[in-house]
Structure formats: C-alpha cells, structure tokens
Amino acid sequence: MAIRKRMVGSLSLELLAKSREAALCAIRVFNDPSVTFKSETFIVLMNIAWTYMLHAHYRRKSVEYRYFTKVGKRRSFDRTKTGAFKYWELERCLNDKSCPIDKDAANNLRFLIKLRHEIEHQMTRSLDGFLSGRYQACALNYNEYIKKLFGKRFGLDSYLTYSIQFVELTGEQINGPNPEASVPERLRAYIAEFDAALTHDEYNSPRFSYRLLFKKKLVNRPGQADRVIEFIDPHSELAKTIDKEYWVKKEVERPKFNASSVVAEVRKAGFSKFKVHHDHTNMWKRENARDPGKGFGVQVEGAWLWYDSWIHRCIEICKDEGDKYT
C-alpha cells in the first residue's frame, strides 16, 4: 500500500484553518454574556491561534519549527514520551530571528503568555474588563497578520462585529471605583512589573493595548448612520473637530509616567544608579505612594502611572540619601 505524502501547502492550510477556528472561538466565548470564564478561555485559545498561524508561516518559509539537536551534520529531533515531534510553543516562535511579528504586537503576546501562567488553574473574573484593551489588541493584531501573511481572504472581518451592550457608561462609572480592587495582589504585581519594563511608546502602542475614545452621537434625521460605533475618515473635517476637542481636553490632564520613565527622569537629575527594580519599587512601597489620597499617581488601563509630583519626590529622597544613587 502506497503511503500518501502530505504536501507542504496542505499542512499549512490545515494549520491555518485550525488557527482561524481557535481565534473565532476565543472571540465568540469572550462576547458570550453567559460565560464567566472569559479571560482564561480567550488567552488559551488565542495562544493556540497565534501558534498555529506562525507554524503555518514558518512551514511556508521552510523554517524548521521543531525542536532538535545537531549530532554532527545530522539533526536529532526531540520527541515526546509517545514519540511525537516537539514543536515550538508561541514564545519560541516569537523569539526566532525570522519572526514576522512587530515588537509591540509581540509585547502584547508575551504579556498574555505570562498572564496565562499566572491564572492557569483559577478563575479571575475581574480581569475581563480590567485588561480588555489588551485582549482587543491581540484580536486586531491577529486579524492584521493573518491577512498580511496569507492574504485578505483569510481575515476574520466578515465574521465579526461589535457585540451589543446593555449598559451605557456614565461619568460615575468611568471615574468611580477601579476594578483593580478585585484583582489579586500577585496579578497586579505581575502587570505592574511587565508594564514597567516597557518604554513609554511601547506601553502606549495600540498594538500592545487597544484603547478607544467614544463620542456619543445622537441622530434625528432618517438615513443617518445608526451604528453603535461609527468609523470616520481620519482626514475628514469631522475627524479634525473630534481630534481638536480631544486634545484640548487632554492638554489639561496631568502628564503620566510609567516606572521606567520615572527612573529615566530621576537619572537625568544626576542619580545614575537609581534603578526600576529594588530602588524605585522599594521607594514607592516605603512611601506608600500608591495611596490615591497622596496624589502621586493613578491607575490607567490595568497599570499604575505616576505624576511628575512623584518624580520630584523621588529626586528629593535621592538627595537625602547622599551618594547612594550617584
């Protein structure tokens, strides 16, 4: 009996089909109001979706994505106890020099990979809204790259739309109690540590966390758009007006800095030995600087950001420490 050989293209398409199905399942589950295990399910399924997509890409590019060791000029492939090949996990796919994923999108995936390890065996429902911007970025990045690497026909655009919402955000809801309160301390510590390692631009990249500014629009004439969210031409007069209103509002807000930016500013002030880990972390803990009543910072999109008043306080403390940080 002849052994049928699987073509490279057929396996790549099979991987791609499974990848798309995993991504669609992840989004479908997250949008299902009856599901309470959203974050955990979304992260696991999107991890699979990205892994299979990159496996399909590497297969097409003839990049070996199985683990092996070289014995002379020959390859000895690593196998499981049952004899199956060991394929690269997502993080190994991202680390390869031929990986096509940009740095900000990769940061988003690395964050979710490590978050999965933190919540692997327990439900943490409060993360669903707390980190939704990062889940949204993950889904948008996936859709962009599957079209970029394999063609527009593989995109998920035609399958998905925005889910219907049963609540309208009020000023009280937006500015009220932060969901951070219900997130376990160890997870908050992980999120803060990961974010602190990013630069200002990396943290604010929409590929890392997708944040939307909504403007309420009431229509009163037949034929006008009747969508929950309306996308407009960024070069239109309406877009320019909205941008102007937004930036006027933003200019009166206090500048915010992540931990890395705080340390960079303190170093500019002459304290070159001041570091994020240990030095800055111990300092804000000792000062209880995250107490909202002290006005040193604010929680934004799952991470603590500092005001310039905290930078000035850090510099004062460094001065009091003599030569410790110079």
Coordinates of C-alpha atoms in Angstrom, one line a residue:
M1 CA 0.0 0.0 0.0
A2 CA 1.5 3.3 -1.1
I3 CA 2.0 5.9 1.6
R4 CA 0.3 9.2 0.8
K5 CA 2.7 12.1 1.2
R6 CA 1.3 15.3 2.7
M7 CA 2.1 18.4 0.7
V8 CA 3.6 21.4 2.4
G9 CA 0.8 23.6 1.2
S10 CA -1.9 21.3 2.5
L11 CA -0.5 21.1 6.0
S12 CA 0.0 24.9 6.1
L13 CA -3.7 25.4 5.1
E14 CA -4.7 22.9 7.8
L15 CA -2.8 24.7 10.4
L16 CA -4.3 28.0 9.2
A17 CA -7.8 26.6 9.3
K18 CA -7.3 25.5 12.9
S19 CA -5.7 28.8 13.8
R20 CA -8.7 30.8 12.5
E21 CA -11.2 28.5 14.2
A22 CA -9.3 28.9 17.5
A23 CA -9.4 32.7 17.2
L24 CA -13.1 32.8 16.3
C25 CA -13.9 30.5 19.3
A26 CA -11.8 32.8 21.6
I27 CA -13.7 35.9 20.5
R28 CA -17.1 34.2 20.5
V29 CA -16.6 32.9 24.1
F30 CA -15.4 36.4 25.3
N31 CA -18.5 38.0 23.8
D32 CA -20.9 35.4 25.2
P33 CA -22.7 37.0 28.2
S34 CA -23.4 33.6 29.7
V35 CA -19.7 32.7 30.0
T36 CA -17.8 33.7 33.2
F37 CA -14.5 32.1 32.3
K38 CA -13.7 34.7 29.7
S39 CA -10.1 35.8 30.2
E40 CA -8.7 32.3 30.8
T41 CA -10.5 30.8 27.7
F42 CA -9.6 33.8 25.5
I43 CA -5.9 33.7 26.3
V44 CA -5.6 29.9 25.9
L45 CA -7.4 29.9 22.5
M46 CA -5.6 32.9 21.2
N47 CA -2.3 31.4 22.2
I48 CA -3.2 28.4 20.1
A49 CA -4.4 30.6 17.2
W50 CA -1.2 32.6 17.0
T51 CA 1.0 29.4 17.4
Y52 CA -0.7 27.6 14.5
M53 CA -0.6 30.7 12.4
L54 CA 3.2 31.1 12.9
H55 CA 3.7 27.4 12.4
A56 CA 1.9 27.7 9.0
H57 CA 4.1 30.7 8.2
Y58 CA 7.3 29.0 9.1
R59 CA 6.3 25.9 7.2
R60 CA 5.7 28.0 4.1
K61 CA 9.1 29.7 4.5
S62 CA 10.9 26.4 5.1
V63 CA 11.9 27.4 8.7
E64 CA 12.3 24.3 10.9
Y65 CA 9.9 24.8 13.8
R66 CA 10.5 21.5 15.6
Y67 CA 13.0 21.2 18.5
F68 CA 16.2 19.3 17.6
T69 CA 19.8 19.0 18.5
K70 CA 22.6 18.6 16.0
V71 CA 24.6 15.3 16.0
G72 CA 27.5 16.0 13.6
K73 CA 25.8 17.2 10.4
R74 CA 22.5 15.4 11.2
R75 CA 19.5 16.6 13.2
S76 CA 18.2 14.6 16.1
F77 CA 14.6 15.8 16.6
D78 CA 13.2 16.0 20.2
R79 CA 10.2 13.8 20.8
T80 CA 7.5 13.4 23.5
K81 CA 7.2 10.2 25.5
T82 CA 4.8 8.9 22.9
G83 CA 7.2 9.6 20.1
A84 CA 5.6 12.7 18.6
F85 CA 7.7 15.6 17.5
K86 CA 8.1 18.6 19.9
Y87 CA 7.0 21.8 18.1
W88 CA 7.8 25.3 19.1
E89 CA 5.5 27.0 21.6
L90 CA 4.4 30.5 20.9
E91 CA 7.1 32.2 22.8
R92 CA 9.8 30.3 20.9
C93 CA 8.1 31.3 17.7
L94 CA 8.3 34.9 18.7
N95 CA 12.0 34.6 19.7
D96 CA 13.1 33.3 16.3
K97 CA 15.1 35.8 14.2
S98 CA 12.8 35.3 11.2
C99 CA 9.6 36.0 13.2
P100 CA 7.4 38.5 11.2
I101 CA 5.6 40.0 14.2
D102 CA 6.5 43.6 15.2
K103 CA 7.8 44.4 18.6
D104 CA 4.6 46.0 20.1
A105 CA 2.4 43.1 18.9
A106 CA 4.9 40.7 20.3
N107 CA 4.9 42.6 23.7
N108 CA 1.1 42.0 23.8
L109 CA 1.5 38.3 23.2
R110 CA 4.4 37.9 25.7
F111 CA 2.2 39.7 28.3
L112 CA -0.7 37.3 27.7
I113 CA 1.6 34.2 27.7
K114 CA 2.9 35.1 31.2
L115 CA -0.6 36.1 32.4
R116 CA -1.8 32.6 31.3
H117 CA 0.8 31.0 33.6
E118 CA -0.4 33.2 36.5
I119 CA -4.1 32.3 36.1
E120 CA -3.8 28.8 34.7
H121 CA -5.6 27.0 37.5
Q122 CA -8.0 29.5 38.9
M123 CA -10.8 31.8 37.7
T124 CA -10.1 35.5 37.9
R125 CA -13.3 37.1 36.6
S126 CA -12.3 40.7 37.3
L127 CA -9.6 40.6 34.6
D128 CA -12.3 40.5 31.8
G129 CA -12.8 44.3 31.9
F130 CA -9.5 45.2 33.6
L131 CA -7.4 44.0 30.7
S132 CA -9.9 44.2 27.8
G133 CA -7.8 46.7 25.9
R134 CA -5.0 44.1 25.7
Y135 CA -7.4 41.4 24.5
Q136 CA -8.8 43.7 21.9
A137 CA -5.3 44.5 20.7
C138 CA -4.5 40.8 20.5
A139 CA -7.5 40.1 18.3
L140 CA -6.9 43.1 16.0
N141 CA -3.2 42.2 15.7
Y142 CA -4.1 38.6 14.8
N143 CA -6.5 39.7 12.1
E144 CA -4.0 42.1 10.6
Y145 CA -1.2 39.5 10.5
I146 CA -3.2 36.6 9.1
K147 CA -4.2 38.9 6.2
K148 CA -0.7 40.2 5.8
L149 CA 1.0 36.8 5.8
F150 CA -1.6 34.7 4.0
G151 CA -3.9 37.1 2.1
K152 CA -7.0 39.2 2.8
R153 CA -9.4 36.2 2.2
F154 CA -8.2 34.7 5.5
G155 CA -9.2 37.7 7.6
L156 CA -11.9 37.5 10.2
D157 CA -13.5 40.8 9.4
S158 CA -16.6 39.3 7.7
Y159 CA -17.3 37.0 10.7
L160 CA -17.2 39.6 13.5
T161 CA -18.8 42.8 14.6
Y162 CA -19.1 44.7 17.9
S163 CA -21.3 42.9 20.5
I164 CA -24.5 44.6 21.7
Q165 CA -24.0 46.3 25.1
F166 CA -26.8 46.6 27.7
V167 CA -25.2 49.3 29.7
E168 CA -24.3 52.9 29.0
L169 CA -21.2 54.3 30.6
T170 CA -21.8 57.2 32.9
G171 CA -19.3 59.6 34.3
E172 CA -19.7 57.9 37.7
Q173 CA -18.9 54.5 36.1
I174 CA -15.9 55.9 34.3
N175 CA -14.4 57.8 37.3
G176 CA -15.8 55.5 40.0
P177 CA -14.2 52.6 41.9
N178 CA -11.4 51.0 39.9
P179 CA -11.7 47.3 39.0
E180 CA -8.1 46.9 40.3
A181 CA -9.6 46.4 43.8
S182 CA -10.8 42.9 42.9
V183 CA -7.7 41.8 41.1
P184 CA -5.4 39.6 43.3
E185 CA -2.3 41.4 44.5
R186 CA 0.1 38.9 42.8
L187 CA -1.6 39.6 39.4
R188 CA -1.4 43.4 40.0
A189 CA 2.3 42.9 40.8
Y190 CA 2.9 40.9 37.6
I191 CA 1.1 43.5 35.5
A192 CA 3.0 46.4 37.1
E193 CA 6.3 44.7 36.7
F194 CA 5.7 43.8 33.0
D195 CA 4.5 47.3 32.2
A196 CA 7.4 48.9 34.0
A197 CA 9.8 47.2 31.6
L198 CA 8.3 48.8 28.6
T199 CA 9.2 52.2 27.2
H200 CA 6.6 55.0 27.1
D201 CA 6.0 54.4 23.4
E202 CA 5.7 50.6 23.8
Y203 CA 3.2 51.0 26.6
N204 CA 1.1 53.4 24.7
S205 CA 1.1 51.4 21.4
P206 CA -2.3 50.3 20.2
R207 CA -0.7 47.0 19.3
F208 CA 0.0 46.4 23.0
S209 CA -3.3 47.6 24.3
Y210 CA -6.1 49.0 22.2
R211 CA -7.9 52.0 23.8
L212 CA -10.8 53.7 22.2
L213 CA -12.2 57.2 22.7
F214 CA -16.0 57.2 22.2
K215 CA -18.1 60.2 21.3
K216 CA -21.8 60.0 21.7
K217 CA -23.7 60.8 18.6
L218 CA -27.5 61.4 18.5
V219 CA -29.1 61.4 15.1
N220 CA -32.5 62.9 14.3
R221 CA -32.9 62.5 10.6
P222 CA -33.8 59.4 8.6
G223 CA -30.9 57.9 6.6
Q224 CA -28.3 58.9 9.1
A225 CA -25.8 56.3 10.5
D226 CA -27.4 54.1 13.2
R227 CA -24.4 52.2 14.4
V228 CA -23.2 51.8 18.0
I229 CA -19.7 52.7 16.7
E230 CA -19.1 54.7 13.5
F231 CA -15.8 54.8 11.8
I232 CA -15.0 58.1 10.0
D233 CA -12.3 59.2 7.6
P234 CA -9.3 60.4 9.7
H235 CA -8.8 63.2 7.2
S236 CA -12.4 64.4 7.3
E237 CA -13.5 67.7 8.9
L238 CA -15.4 65.7 11.5
A239 CA -12.3 63.8 12.5
K240 CA -10.3 67.1 12.8
T241 CA -13.0 68.5 15.0
I242 CA -13.1 65.5 17.3
D243 CA -9.3 65.4 17.4
K244 CA -9.3 69.1 18.4
E245 CA -11.8 68.6 21.1
Y246 CA -9.9 65.5 22.4
W247 CA -6.5 67.2 22.5
V248 CA -7.9 70.3 24.2
K249 CA -9.2 68.0 26.9
K250 CA -6.0 66.0 27.1
E251 CA -3.8 69.1 27.4
V252 CA -5.3 70.0 30.8
E253 CA -4.6 66.5 32.1
R254 CA -1.5 65.9 34.1
P255 CA 1.3 64.1 32.3
K256 CA 1.7 60.4 33.4
F257 CA 4.8 58.3 33.6
N258 CA 5.4 54.5 33.9
A259 CA 8.1 53.3 36.3
S260 CA 10.8 53.2 33.6
S261 CA 10.0 56.8 32.6
V262 CA 10.2 57.9 36.3
V263 CA 13.6 56.2 36.7
A264 CA 14.8 57.9 33.5
E265 CA 13.8 61.3 34.8
V266 CA 15.5 60.7 38.1
R267 CA 18.7 59.6 36.4
K268 CA 18.6 62.8 34.3
A269 CA 18.6 64.7 37.6
G270 CA 22.0 63.1 38.4
F271 CA 21.2 59.9 40.1
S272 CA 22.6 57.4 37.6
K273 CA 22.5 54.4 40.0
F274 CA 18.8 54.6 40.5
K275 CA 17.0 51.5 39.1
V276 CA 13.5 50.4 38.5
H277 CA 13.7 47.2 40.5
H278 CA 14.5 47.4 44.1
D279 CA 15.3 51.1 44.2
H280 CA 12.1 52.5 42.7
T281 CA 9.9 49.7 43.9
N282 CA 11.2 49.8 47.5
M283 CA 10.8 53.6 47.5
W284 CA 7.2 53.8 46.5
K285 CA 6.3 50.9 48.9
R286 CA 8.1 52.7 51.7
E287 CA 6.4 55.9 51.0
N288 CA 3.0 54.2 50.4
A289 CA 3.0 56.3 47.2
R290 CA 0.1 54.4 45.6
D291 CA -2.3 55.7 48.2
P292 CA -4.7 57.7 46.0
G293 CA -5.0 60.3 48.7
K294 CA -1.4 61.3 48.2
G295 CA -1.9 62.3 44.6
F296 CA 1.3 60.7 43.3
G297 CA -0.3 58.7 40.5
V298 CA -3.4 57.0 39.1
Q299 CA -4.5 53.5 37.8
V300 CA -4.9 53.5 34.0
E301 CA -5.8 50.5 31.8
G302 CA -4.5 48.0 34.3
A303 CA -1.3 49.7 35.2
W304 CA -0.2 52.3 37.7
L305 CA 1.1 55.5 36.2
W306 CA 2.9 58.3 38.1
Y307 CA 2.5 62.1 38.1
D308 CA 5.5 64.4 37.9
S309 CA 5.0 65.1 41.6
W310 CA 6.2 61.6 42.3
I311 CA 9.3 62.2 40.2
H312 CA 10.1 65.3 42.3
R313 CA 9.6 63.3 45.4
C314 CA 11.9 60.6 44.2
I315 CA 14.6 63.2 43.5
E316 CA 14.2 64.7 47.0
I317 CA 14.6 61.3 48.6
C318 CA 17.7 60.5 46.4
K319 CA 19.2 63.8 47.5
D320 CA 18.6 62.9 51.2
E321 CA 20.4 59.6 50.6
G322 CA 23.7 61.3 49.8
D323 CA 25.9 59.4 47.4
K324 CA 23.8 56.2 47.3
Y325 CA 22.4 56.8 43.8
T326 CA 25.1 59.0 42.2

